């Protein structure tokens, strides 16, 4: 058996080497997620403060977020095919550089940019757009360079680290803005983006040094047919025909609409995310308006949902690829139980705290599992387009639900709204229980999924 230089010839020593590599990979990815999350927390609050200071109107803060949300939907649709046909690593690096440039340009004290509301809105929208494209690039890149088991571990730990960072980022952002008022706080966000860019380069280097392989995996074990075909064709052009052109965005959209398995997935996923996103974004309103909590106390209770999210990331990492499908069912049910408990018994604060932990746990496990399902089952060569279209649909549906929920809160109160969404989550859990083995297999059998490469062609 041929071994690499780094790999000892004795089989006993290979496992510790692989274990140390995985530990290093997880540590580097944790630092990457932390630096990105801290930067995001700072620039979100900095842009909101700048808009509020310039206009004196709270509505302008909503305008900044609304425009940012809109450009993210556009980016989801437009950037997918570019990621499939281009290099996600390059796109991600460019996204970092654009954000750094915007932060530095405003933060160095440009009176023109920092004193005009329209400039702040445009800058915030630009940052939101390139940040979202960068997130999509990382989503597409990860299954190309990591196998399925490692991908699940990394994504699970990443969810835990991100949730932990969300506990700290408001505090850090507040301190930064207190010390560096106005646009200068964006310079700290720029510095954290520089750190994230350097850590990303380290992450790619660590992946390339995976034990037992001279190069990183180009694709994951499942859903890799398209990328494998392309790689094989390029390795032996004289024996295999060149790969066919990638299907268009319209063809992918048609496949998602006509494939029974993907149509069921999208329907169940849209209903679940609609309920989850609406509940998480209206928790503060529930606690203040229904349970008469002070703003400070209500804000502190949000930490309980974050604690659940921290645990949820570890659960995903432990479950592995085989646990994804069952997680869609039980995590949704758990989030629904937490929502109903908060609505019915949330007046007792220790019960409310437990309900928020349950909801945060189910929320994180579900979203990570659904994302991993797309990464592992969508055609690898079309993952950008596939994910972009799914994401655009989910964002539009969720935005409409969140807008409607505000009116429902004012008209009927928090308890009836939460009872409705808790019931919807239990209903979607029942829907996911019908998503059986045949559906799971059919996710990988679509007109856009090429057949596996014929064996015996390579010498």
Tab-separated table of C-alpha atoms in Angstrom:
chain	number	residue	atom	x	y	z
A	1	UNK	CA	0.000	0.000	0.000
A	2	UNK	CA	1.392	3.395	-0.980
A	3	UNK	CA	1.642	5.940	1.826
A	4	UNK	CA	2.272	9.650	1.812
A	5	UNK	CA	5.287	11.182	3.482
A	6	UNK	CA	3.210	12.426	6.374
A	7	UNK	CA	1.498	9.090	6.913
A	8	UNK	CA	3.401	6.463	8.958
A	9	UNK	CA	3.547	2.962	7.568
A	10	UNK	CA	2.063	1.450	10.695
A	11	UNK	CA	-1.729	1.474	10.639
A	12	UNK	CA	-1.820	2.183	14.381
A	13	UNK	CA	-0.402	5.687	13.961
A	14	UNK	CA	-2.755	6.761	11.164
A	15	UNK	CA	-5.788	7.345	13.395
A	16	UNK	CA	-4.097	9.798	15.782
A	17	UNK	CA	-2.783	11.705	12.762
A	18	UNK	CA	-6.274	11.943	11.280
A	19	UNK	CA	-7.669	12.906	14.676
A	20	UNK	CA	-5.140	15.708	15.111
A	21	UNK	CA	-5.910	16.951	11.595
A	22	UNK	CA	-9.645	17.029	12.306
A	23	UNK	CA	-9.084	18.840	15.607
A	24	UNK	CA	-6.908	21.448	13.886
A	25	UNK	CA	-9.512	21.833	11.117
A	26	UNK	CA	-12.306	22.389	13.633
A	27	UNK	CA	-10.240	24.901	15.632
A	28	UNK	CA	-9.360	26.925	12.535
A	29	UNK	CA	-12.969	26.898	11.337
A	30	UNK	CA	-14.122	27.981	14.801
A	31	UNK	CA	-11.789	30.996	14.658
A	32	UNK	CA	-13.069	31.788	11.158
A	33	UNK	CA	-16.703	31.710	12.279
A	34	UNK	CA	-15.941	33.777	15.384
A	35	UNK	CA	-14.146	36.563	13.520
A	36	UNK	CA	-16.872	36.698	10.852
A	37	UNK	CA	-19.664	36.766	13.462
A	38	UNK	CA	-18.002	39.482	15.551
A	39	UNK	CA	-17.477	41.640	12.472
A	40	UNK	CA	-21.075	41.115	11.387
A	41	UNK	CA	-22.386	42.086	14.829
A	42	UNK	CA	-20.342	45.293	14.838
A	43	UNK	CA	-21.195	46.508	11.350
A	44	UNK	CA	-24.902	45.687	11.705
A	45	UNK	CA	-25.174	47.878	14.792
A	46	UNK	CA	-22.819	50.536	13.390
A	47	UNK	CA	-24.866	50.993	10.211
A	48	UNK	CA	-28.109	51.107	12.219
A	49	UNK	CA	-26.666	53.758	14.544
A	50	UNK	CA	-25.381	55.840	11.645
A	51	UNK	CA	-28.793	55.763	9.959
A	52	UNK	CA	-30.534	56.708	13.214
A	53	UNK	CA	-28.086	59.538	13.955
A	54	UNK	CA	-28.433	61.026	10.480
A	55	UNK	CA	-32.228	60.928	10.296
A	56	UNK	CA	-33.450	60.786	13.878
A	57	UNK	CA	-36.121	58.320	12.700
A	58	UNK	CA	-36.370	54.687	13.756
A	59	UNK	CA	-38.006	53.919	10.406
A	60	UNK	CA	-34.683	54.512	8.654
A	61	UNK	CA	-33.177	51.588	10.577
A	62	UNK	CA	-35.925	49.411	9.145
A	63	UNK	CA	-35.145	50.846	5.731
A	64	UNK	CA	-31.494	49.770	6.025
A	65	UNK	CA	-32.485	46.230	6.974
A	66	UNK	CA	-35.263	46.033	4.375
A	67	UNK	CA	-32.974	47.070	1.509
A	68	UNK	CA	-30.327	44.632	2.725
A	69	UNK	CA	-32.858	41.808	2.789
A	70	UNK	CA	-33.993	42.646	-0.737
A	71	UNK	CA	-30.502	42.586	-2.235
A	72	UNK	CA	-29.870	39.231	-0.539
A	73	UNK	CA	-32.842	37.728	-2.380
A	74	UNK	CA	-31.498	39.099	-5.670
A	75	UNK	CA	-28.028	37.767	-4.846
A	76	UNK	CA	-29.431	34.304	-4.118
A	77	UNK	CA	-30.926	34.101	-7.592
A	78	UNK	CA	-28.164	35.814	-9.561
A	79	UNK	CA	-25.007	34.503	-7.881
A	80	UNK	CA	-25.803	30.773	-7.937
A	81	UNK	CA	-24.867	30.070	-11.572
A	82	UNK	CA	-21.733	32.207	-11.221
A	83	UNK	CA	-20.578	30.054	-8.324
A	84	UNK	CA	-21.244	26.855	-10.276
A	85	UNK	CA	-19.241	28.057	-13.273
A	86	UNK	CA	-16.544	29.916	-11.343
A	87	UNK	CA	-14.291	29.353	-8.355
A	88	UNK	CA	-16.068	29.724	-4.971
A	89	UNK	CA	-12.751	30.387	-3.238
A	90	UNK	CA	-12.098	33.388	-5.451
A	91	UNK	CA	-15.637	34.692	-4.930
A	92	UNK	CA	-15.277	34.387	-1.168
A	93	UNK	CA	-11.951	36.243	-1.144
A	94	UNK	CA	-13.410	39.031	-3.303
A	95	UNK	CA	-16.370	39.288	-0.904
A	96	UNK	CA	-13.963	39.780	2.006
A	97	UNK	CA	-12.006	42.430	0.116
A	98	UNK	CA	-15.120	44.386	-0.897
A	99	UNK	CA	-16.379	44.475	2.696
A	100	UNK	CA	-12.982	45.559	3.965
A	101	UNK	CA	-12.875	48.311	1.332
A	102	UNK	CA	-16.345	49.644	2.209
A	103	UNK	CA	-15.621	49.644	5.948
A	104	UNK	CA	-12.285	51.407	5.530
A	105	UNK	CA	-13.691	53.937	3.055
A	106	UNK	CA	-16.422	55.033	5.480
A	107	UNK	CA	-14.483	54.458	8.674
A	108	UNK	CA	-11.424	56.567	7.887
A	109	UNK	CA	-13.568	59.647	8.296
A	110	UNK	CA	-15.018	60.389	4.879
A	111	UNK	CA	-17.348	63.271	5.762
A	112	UNK	CA	-19.313	62.880	2.531
A	113	UNK	CA	-20.069	59.186	2.948
A	114	UNK	CA	-20.723	59.188	6.681
A	115	UNK	CA	-22.977	62.250	6.579
A	116	UNK	CA	-25.446	61.195	3.882
A	117	UNK	CA	-28.205	58.726	4.649
A	118	UNK	CA	-28.408	57.431	1.090
A	119	UNK	CA	-24.674	56.626	1.197
A	120	UNK	CA	-25.128	54.613	4.395
A	121	UNK	CA	-28.081	52.724	2.896
A	122	UNK	CA	-26.102	51.937	-0.275
A	123	UNK	CA	-23.028	50.915	1.726
A	124	UNK	CA	-25.068	48.658	4.029
A	125	UNK	CA	-26.835	47.082	1.045
A	126	UNK	CA	-23.499	46.484	-0.697
A	127	UNK	CA	-22.073	44.824	2.388
A	128	UNK	CA	-25.205	42.680	2.842
A	129	UNK	CA	-25.068	41.598	-0.787
A	130	UNK	CA	-21.386	40.630	-0.880
A	131	UNK	CA	-21.655	39.016	2.563
A	132	UNK	CA	-24.528	36.856	1.360
A	133	UNK	CA	-22.659	35.928	-1.818
A	134	UNK	CA	-19.676	35.011	0.340
A	135	UNK	CA	-21.899	32.811	2.508
A	136	UNK	CA	-23.195	31.106	-0.632
A	137	UNK	CA	-19.633	30.612	-1.892
A	138	UNK	CA	-18.642	28.933	1.378
A	139	UNK	CA	-21.796	26.782	1.207
A	140	UNK	CA	-20.804	25.591	-2.292
A	141	UNK	CA	-17.107	25.211	-1.472
A	142	UNK	CA	-17.386	23.120	1.685
A	143	UNK	CA	-18.807	19.910	0.140
A	144	UNK	CA	-16.239	20.193	-2.678
A	145	UNK	CA	-13.286	19.989	-0.303
A	146	UNK	CA	-14.638	17.903	2.609
A	147	UNK	CA	-16.113	14.423	2.760
A	148	UNK	CA	-19.631	13.975	4.133
A	149	UNK	CA	-18.656	13.018	7.695
A	150	UNK	CA	-16.163	15.854	8.060
A	151	UNK	CA	-18.629	18.307	6.502
A	152	UNK	CA	-21.293	17.477	9.093
A	153	UNK	CA	-18.781	17.781	11.946
A	154	UNK	CA	-17.507	21.131	10.712
A	155	UNK	CA	-20.978	22.549	10.093
A	156	UNK	CA	-22.225	21.383	13.491
A	157	UNK	CA	-19.289	22.872	15.379
A	158	UNK	CA	-19.635	26.010	13.256
A	159	UNK	CA	-23.257	26.366	14.395
A	160	UNK	CA	-22.216	26.070	18.037
A	161	UNK	CA	-19.424	28.634	17.670
A	162	UNK	CA	-21.660	31.059	15.800
A	163	UNK	CA	-24.344	30.812	18.469
A	164	UNK	CA	-21.733	31.407	21.164
A	165	UNK	CA	-20.429	34.421	19.262
A	166	UNK	CA	-23.973	35.811	19.081
A	167	UNK	CA	-23.981	35.987	22.876
A	168	UNK	CA	-20.796	38.055	22.856
A	169	UNK	CA	-21.089	40.132	19.684
A	170	UNK	CA	-23.702	42.643	20.998
A	171	UNK	CA	-21.499	43.289	24.053
A	172	UNK	CA	-18.373	43.635	21.929
A	173	UNK	CA	-20.210	45.847	19.430
A	174	UNK	CA	-21.463	48.078	22.230
A	175	UNK	CA	-17.960	48.513	23.628
A	176	UNK	CA	-16.507	49.218	20.192
A	177	UNK	CA	-19.146	51.826	19.372
A	178	UNK	CA	-18.692	53.443	22.788
A	179	UNK	CA	-14.936	53.762	22.229
A	180	UNK	CA	-15.126	54.560	18.508
A	181	UNK	CA	-18.356	56.450	17.896
A	182	UNK	CA	-19.884	57.010	14.497
A	183	UNK	CA	-18.304	55.509	11.424
A	184	UNK	CA	-14.980	54.716	13.122
A	185	UNK	CA	-16.439	51.502	14.555
A	186	UNK	CA	-16.420	50.125	11.005
A	187	UNK	CA	-12.614	50.095	11.124
A	188	UNK	CA	-12.795	47.377	13.790
A	189	UNK	CA	-15.226	45.434	11.575
A	190	UNK	CA	-12.693	45.798	8.749
A	191	UNK	CA	-9.908	44.490	10.978
A	192	UNK	CA	-11.966	41.428	11.894
A	193	UNK	CA	-12.654	40.805	8.196
A	194	UNK	CA	-8.888	40.911	7.543
A	195	UNK	CA	-8.408	38.316	10.297
A	196	UNK	CA	-11.198	36.187	8.813
A	197	UNK	CA	-9.569	36.344	5.384
A	198	UNK	CA	-6.230	35.192	6.813
A	199	UNK	CA	-7.932	32.397	8.772
A	200	UNK	CA	-9.800	31.298	5.653
A	201	UNK	CA	-6.460	30.896	3.855
A	202	UNK	CA	-5.260	28.825	6.819
A	203	UNK	CA	-8.419	26.711	6.655
A	204	UNK	CA	-7.795	25.900	2.985
A	205	UNK	CA	-4.182	25.000	3.801
A	206	UNK	CA	-5.253	22.649	6.595
A	207	UNK	CA	-7.810	20.974	4.301
A	208	UNK	CA	-5.087	20.382	1.704
A	209	UNK	CA	-3.002	18.503	4.286
A	210	UNK	CA	-5.640	15.908	5.032
A	211	UNK	CA	-3.931	12.645	6.100
A	212	UNK	CA	-4.073	9.778	3.681
A	213	UNK	CA	-4.584	11.965	0.620
A	214	UNK	CA	-2.185	13.916	-1.542
A	215	UNK	CA	-4.901	16.498	-2.198
A	216	UNK	CA	-8.234	17.472	-0.647
A	217	UNK	CA	-11.403	15.719	-1.700
A	218	UNK	CA	-12.911	17.497	-4.653
A	219	UNK	CA	-16.433	16.454	-3.730
A	220	UNK	CA	-18.343	14.733	-0.968
A	221	UNK	CA	-19.344	11.099	-0.979
A	222	UNK	CA	-23.016	11.715	-1.752
A	223	UNK	CA	-24.350	13.893	-4.521
A	224	UNK	CA	-20.963	14.059	-6.241
A	225	UNK	CA	-21.864	12.573	-9.591
A	226	UNK	CA	-21.691	15.777	-11.594
A	227	UNK	CA	-18.407	16.983	-10.161
A	228	UNK	CA	-16.891	13.514	-10.451
A	229	UNK	CA	-17.861	13.381	-14.104
A	230	UNK	CA	-16.212	16.730	-14.757
A	231	UNK	CA	-13.057	15.729	-12.889
A	232	UNK	CA	-12.797	12.395	-14.683
A	233	UNK	CA	-13.313	14.012	-18.058
A	234	UNK	CA	-10.542	16.519	-17.424
A	235	UNK	CA	-8.200	13.787	-16.192
A	236	UNK	CA	-8.586	11.647	-19.311
A	237	UNK	CA	-9.795	13.839	-22.177
A	238	UNK	CA	-8.691	11.342	-24.772
A	239	UNK	CA	-10.942	8.635	-23.350
A	240	UNK	CA	-14.048	10.554	-22.256
A	241	UNK	CA	-16.078	13.282	-23.920
A	242	UNK	CA	-15.998	16.790	-22.538
A	243	UNK	CA	-18.637	17.477	-19.880
A	244	UNK	CA	-21.942	18.829	-21.127
A	245	UNK	CA	-22.805	22.488	-20.437
A	246	UNK	CA	-24.417	23.064	-17.075
A	247	UNK	CA	-28.213	23.381	-17.101
A	248	UNK	CA	-29.597	26.917	-16.958
A	249	UNK	CA	-31.184	28.532	-13.929
A	250	UNK	CA	-34.589	28.011	-15.557
A	251	UNK	CA	-33.913	24.301	-16.024
A	252	UNK	CA	-32.945	23.957	-12.372
A	253	UNK	CA	-36.064	25.845	-11.292
A	254	UNK	CA	-38.175	23.556	-13.485
A	255	UNK	CA	-36.546	20.509	-11.906
A	256	UNK	CA	-37.247	21.775	-8.385
A	257	UNK	CA	-40.879	22.383	-9.356
A	258	UNK	CA	-41.461	19.069	-11.130
A	259	UNK	CA	-39.376	16.618	-9.063
A	260	UNK	CA	-41.798	15.122	-6.489
A	261	UNK	CA	-39.059	14.642	-3.887
A	262	UNK	CA	-37.601	18.156	-4.187
A	263	UNK	CA	-41.075	19.697	-4.407
A	264	UNK	CA	-42.021	17.979	-1.164
A	265	UNK	CA	-38.756	19.069	0.417
A	266	UNK	CA	-39.252	22.696	-0.619
A	267	UNK	CA	-42.875	22.748	0.572
A	268	UNK	CA	-42.080	21.232	3.972
A	269	UNK	CA	-38.937	23.352	4.317
A	270	UNK	CA	-40.723	26.601	3.457
A	271	UNK	CA	-43.480	25.941	6.010
A	272	UNK	CA	-40.965	25.015	8.696
A	273	UNK	CA	-38.646	27.986	8.136
A	274	UNK	CA	-41.663	30.315	7.895
A	275	UNK	CA	-42.668	29.297	11.427
A	276	UNK	CA	-39.141	29.135	12.869
A	277	UNK	CA	-38.010	32.497	11.540
A	278	UNK	CA	-41.198	34.241	12.606
A	279	UNK	CA	-41.024	32.836	16.130
A	280	UNK	CA	-37.356	33.709	16.648
A	281	UNK	CA	-37.832	37.266	15.368
A	282	UNK	CA	-40.915	37.913	17.496
A	283	UNK	CA	-39.666	36.478	20.798
A	284	UNK	CA	-38.847	39.932	22.124
A	285	UNK	CA	-42.350	41.164	21.275
A	286	UNK	CA	-43.917	38.156	23.019
A	287	UNK	CA	-41.961	38.695	26.223
A	288	UNK	CA	-42.510	42.455	26.349
A	289	UNK	CA	-46.126	42.679	25.203
A	290	UNK	CA	-47.574	39.412	26.532
A	291	UNK	CA	-45.481	38.765	29.643
A	292	UNK	CA	-44.864	42.447	30.542
A	293	UNK	CA	-41.095	42.097	30.784
A	294	UNK	CA	-38.822	45.094	30.760
A	295	UNK	CA	-36.666	45.548	27.633
A	296	UNK	CA	-33.518	44.575	29.543
A	297	UNK	CA	-35.033	41.440	31.061
A	298	UNK	CA	-36.617	40.364	27.783
A	299	UNK	CA	-33.282	40.833	26.037
A	300	UNK	CA	-31.485	38.757	28.643
A	301	UNK	CA	-34.004	35.920	28.250
A	302	UNK	CA	-33.097	35.651	24.568
A	303	UNK	CA	-29.828	34.126	25.775
A	304	UNK	CA	-31.725	30.954	26.684
A	305	UNK	CA	-32.603	30.312	23.047
A	306	UNK	CA	-28.931	30.868	22.206
A	307	UNK	CA	-27.942	28.258	24.804
A	308	UNK	CA	-30.217	25.803	23.024
A	309	UNK	CA	-28.599	26.750	19.723
A	310	UNK	CA	-25.127	26.079	21.155
A	311	UNK	CA	-26.230	22.593	22.212
A	312	UNK	CA	-27.911	22.071	18.839
A	313	UNK	CA	-24.688	22.537	16.902
A	314	UNK	CA	-22.985	19.854	19.006
A	315	UNK	CA	-25.938	17.517	18.421
A	316	UNK	CA	-25.607	17.933	14.641
A	317	UNK	CA	-21.846	17.303	14.767
A	318	UNK	CA	-22.386	14.142	16.822
A	319	UNK	CA	-25.247	12.743	14.715
A	320	UNK	CA	-23.293	12.585	11.432
A	321	UNK	CA	-24.733	12.336	7.901
A	322	UNK	CA	-27.016	9.440	8.804
A	323	UNK	CA	-28.875	11.538	11.373
A	324	UNK	CA	-29.895	14.364	9.049
A	325	UNK	CA	-33.254	12.993	7.909
A	326	UNK	CA	-34.531	12.031	11.352
A	327	UNK	CA	-33.346	15.418	12.679
A	328	UNK	CA	-35.722	17.196	10.302
A	329	UNK	CA	-38.601	15.484	12.073
A	330	UNK	CA	-37.674	15.559	15.753
A	331	UNK	CA	-36.015	18.989	15.716
A	332	UNK	CA	-39.141	20.555	14.217
A	333	UNK	CA	-41.311	18.834	16.831
A	334	UNK	CA	-38.985	20.043	19.591
A	335	UNK	CA	-39.147	23.631	18.338
A	336	UNK	CA	-42.935	23.350	18.161
A	337	UNK	CA	-43.127	22.042	21.715
A	338	UNK	CA	-40.963	24.916	22.907
A	339	UNK	CA	-43.155	27.437	21.091
A	340	UNK	CA	-46.390	26.048	22.537
A	341	UNK	CA	-44.900	25.867	26.029
A	342	UNK	CA	-43.790	29.493	25.813
A	343	UNK	CA	-47.262	30.550	24.707
A	344	UNK	CA	-49.210	28.555	27.312
A	345	UNK	CA	-46.905	28.590	30.349
A	346	UNK	CA	-44.436	31.383	29.609
A	347	UNK	CA	-45.797	33.502	32.446
A	348	UNK	CA	-43.677	31.340	34.753
A	349	UNK	CA	-40.192	32.494	33.966
A	350	UNK	CA	-38.274	29.277	34.644
A	351	UNK	CA	-40.686	27.433	32.322
A	352	UNK	CA	-40.198	30.160	29.718
A	353	UNK	CA	-36.426	29.743	30.003
A	354	UNK	CA	-36.731	25.974	29.436
A	355	UNK	CA	-39.085	26.510	26.489
A	356	UNK	CA	-36.605	28.900	24.867
A	357	UNK	CA	-33.794	26.370	25.272
A	358	UNK	CA	-35.953	23.712	23.592
A	359	UNK	CA	-36.839	26.079	20.761
A	360	UNK	CA	-33.219	27.159	20.221
A	361	UNK	CA	-32.106	23.528	20.139
A	362	UNK	CA	-34.748	22.511	17.604
A	363	UNK	CA	-34.212	25.681	15.563
A	364	UNK	CA	-30.483	25.097	15.100
A	365	UNK	CA	-30.616	21.340	14.541
A	366	UNK	CA	-33.326	21.741	11.906
A	367	UNK	CA	-31.680	24.558	9.940
A	368	UNK	CA	-28.251	22.902	9.938
A	369	UNK	CA	-29.710	19.520	8.973
A	370	UNK	CA	-31.760	20.999	6.113
A	371	UNK	CA	-28.711	22.881	4.822
A	372	UNK	CA	-26.569	19.751	4.986
A	373	UNK	CA	-29.237	17.781	3.132
A	374	UNK	CA	-28.999	20.260	0.243
A	375	UNK	CA	-25.190	20.152	0.309
A	376	UNK	CA	-25.122	16.352	0.256
A	377	UNK	CA	-27.992	15.580	-2.119
A	378	UNK	CA	-28.173	18.395	-4.671
A	379	UNK	CA	-26.079	17.921	-7.853
A	380	UNK	CA	-22.574	19.023	-6.871
A	381	UNK	CA	-21.891	20.941	-10.086
A	382	UNK	CA	-25.169	22.885	-9.671
A	383	UNK	CA	-25.070	23.447	-5.915
A	384	UNK	CA	-24.812	27.232	-6.214
A	385	UNK	CA	-27.874	27.557	-8.459
A	386	UNK	CA	-29.787	24.912	-6.511
A	387	UNK	CA	-29.121	26.515	-3.136
A	388	UNK	CA	-29.686	30.033	-4.475
A	389	UNK	CA	-33.157	29.278	-5.819
A	390	UNK	CA	-34.211	27.440	-2.667
A	391	UNK	CA	-32.860	30.263	-0.510
A	392	UNK	CA	-34.667	32.944	-2.529
A	393	UNK	CA	-38.020	31.168	-2.158
A	394	UNK	CA	-37.514	30.688	1.579
A	395	UNK	CA	-36.522	34.325	2.130
A	396	UNK	CA	-39.506	35.710	0.247
A	397	UNK	CA	-41.948	33.420	2.074
A	398	UNK	CA	-40.388	34.206	5.469
A	399	UNK	CA	-40.363	37.949	4.826
A	400	UNK	CA	-44.077	37.907	4.032
A	401	UNK	CA	-44.823	35.869	7.152
A	402	UNK	CA	-42.801	38.169	9.396
A	403	UNK	CA	-44.581	41.228	8.017
A	404	UNK	CA	-47.995	39.645	8.544
A	405	UNK	CA	-47.109	38.515	12.054
A	406	UNK	CA	-46.689	42.100	13.234
A	407	UNK	CA	-50.273	42.892	12.281
A	408	UNK	CA	-51.518	39.636	13.845
A	409	UNK	CA	-49.706	40.465	17.097
A	410	UNK	CA	-51.425	43.835	17.263
A	411	UNK	CA	-54.834	42.389	16.368
A	412	UNK	CA	-54.940	39.129	18.378
A	413	UNK	CA	-52.012	39.247	20.820
A	414	UNK	CA	-48.920	37.114	21.200
A	415	UNK	CA	-50.400	33.936	22.673
A	416	UNK	CA	-52.786	33.100	19.787
A	417	UNK	CA	-50.047	33.802	17.238
A	418	UNK	CA	-47.569	31.556	19.046
A	419	UNK	CA	-50.157	28.826	19.460
A	420	UNK	CA	-50.722	28.932	15.707
A	421	UNK	CA	-47.018	28.765	14.870
A	422	UNK	CA	-46.357	26.057	17.468
A	423	UNK	CA	-49.150	23.976	15.968
A	424	UNK	CA	-47.746	24.586	12.481
A	425	UNK	CA	-44.343	23.312	13.615
A	426	UNK	CA	-45.883	20.124	15.012
A	427	UNK	CA	-47.768	19.729	11.742
A	428	UNK	CA	-44.608	20.115	9.676
A	429	UNK	CA	-42.899	17.559	11.944
A	430	UNK	CA	-45.660	15.162	10.929
A	431	UNK	CA	-45.058	16.080	7.281
A	432	UNK	CA	-41.337	15.327	7.653
A	433	UNK	CA	-42.172	11.915	9.129
A	434	UNK	CA	-43.715	11.043	5.741
A	435	UNK	CA	-40.495	11.980	3.937
A	436	UNK	CA	-39.354	8.397	3.626
A	437	UNK	CA	-36.452	6.468	2.179
A	438	UNK	CA	-37.812	6.631	-1.356
A	439	UNK	CA	-38.046	10.418	-1.186
A	440	UNK	CA	-34.499	10.588	0.155
A	441	UNK	CA	-33.222	8.475	-2.723
A	442	UNK	CA	-35.194	10.449	-5.295
A	443	UNK	CA	-33.492	13.671	-4.211
A	444	UNK	CA	-30.424	12.377	-6.032
A	445	UNK	CA	-32.327	11.277	-9.145
A	446	UNK	CA	-33.388	14.284	-11.197
A	447	UNK	CA	-33.002	15.340	-14.863
A	448	UNK	CA	-30.220	17.676	-13.687
A	449	UNK	CA	-28.318	14.899	-11.933
A	450	UNK	CA	-25.932	13.182	-14.369
A	451	UNK	CA	-25.518	9.407	-14.181
A	452	UNK	CA	-22.389	8.125	-12.461
A	453	UNK	CA	-19.327	7.899	-14.735
A	454	UNK	CA	-18.977	4.653	-16.597
A	455	UNK	CA	-16.337	2.399	-15.143
A	456	UNK	CA	-13.520	0.923	-17.154
A	457	UNK	CA	-12.810	4.020	-19.214
A	458	UNK	CA	-9.793	5.165	-17.223
A	459	UNK	CA	-6.542	3.276	-17.458
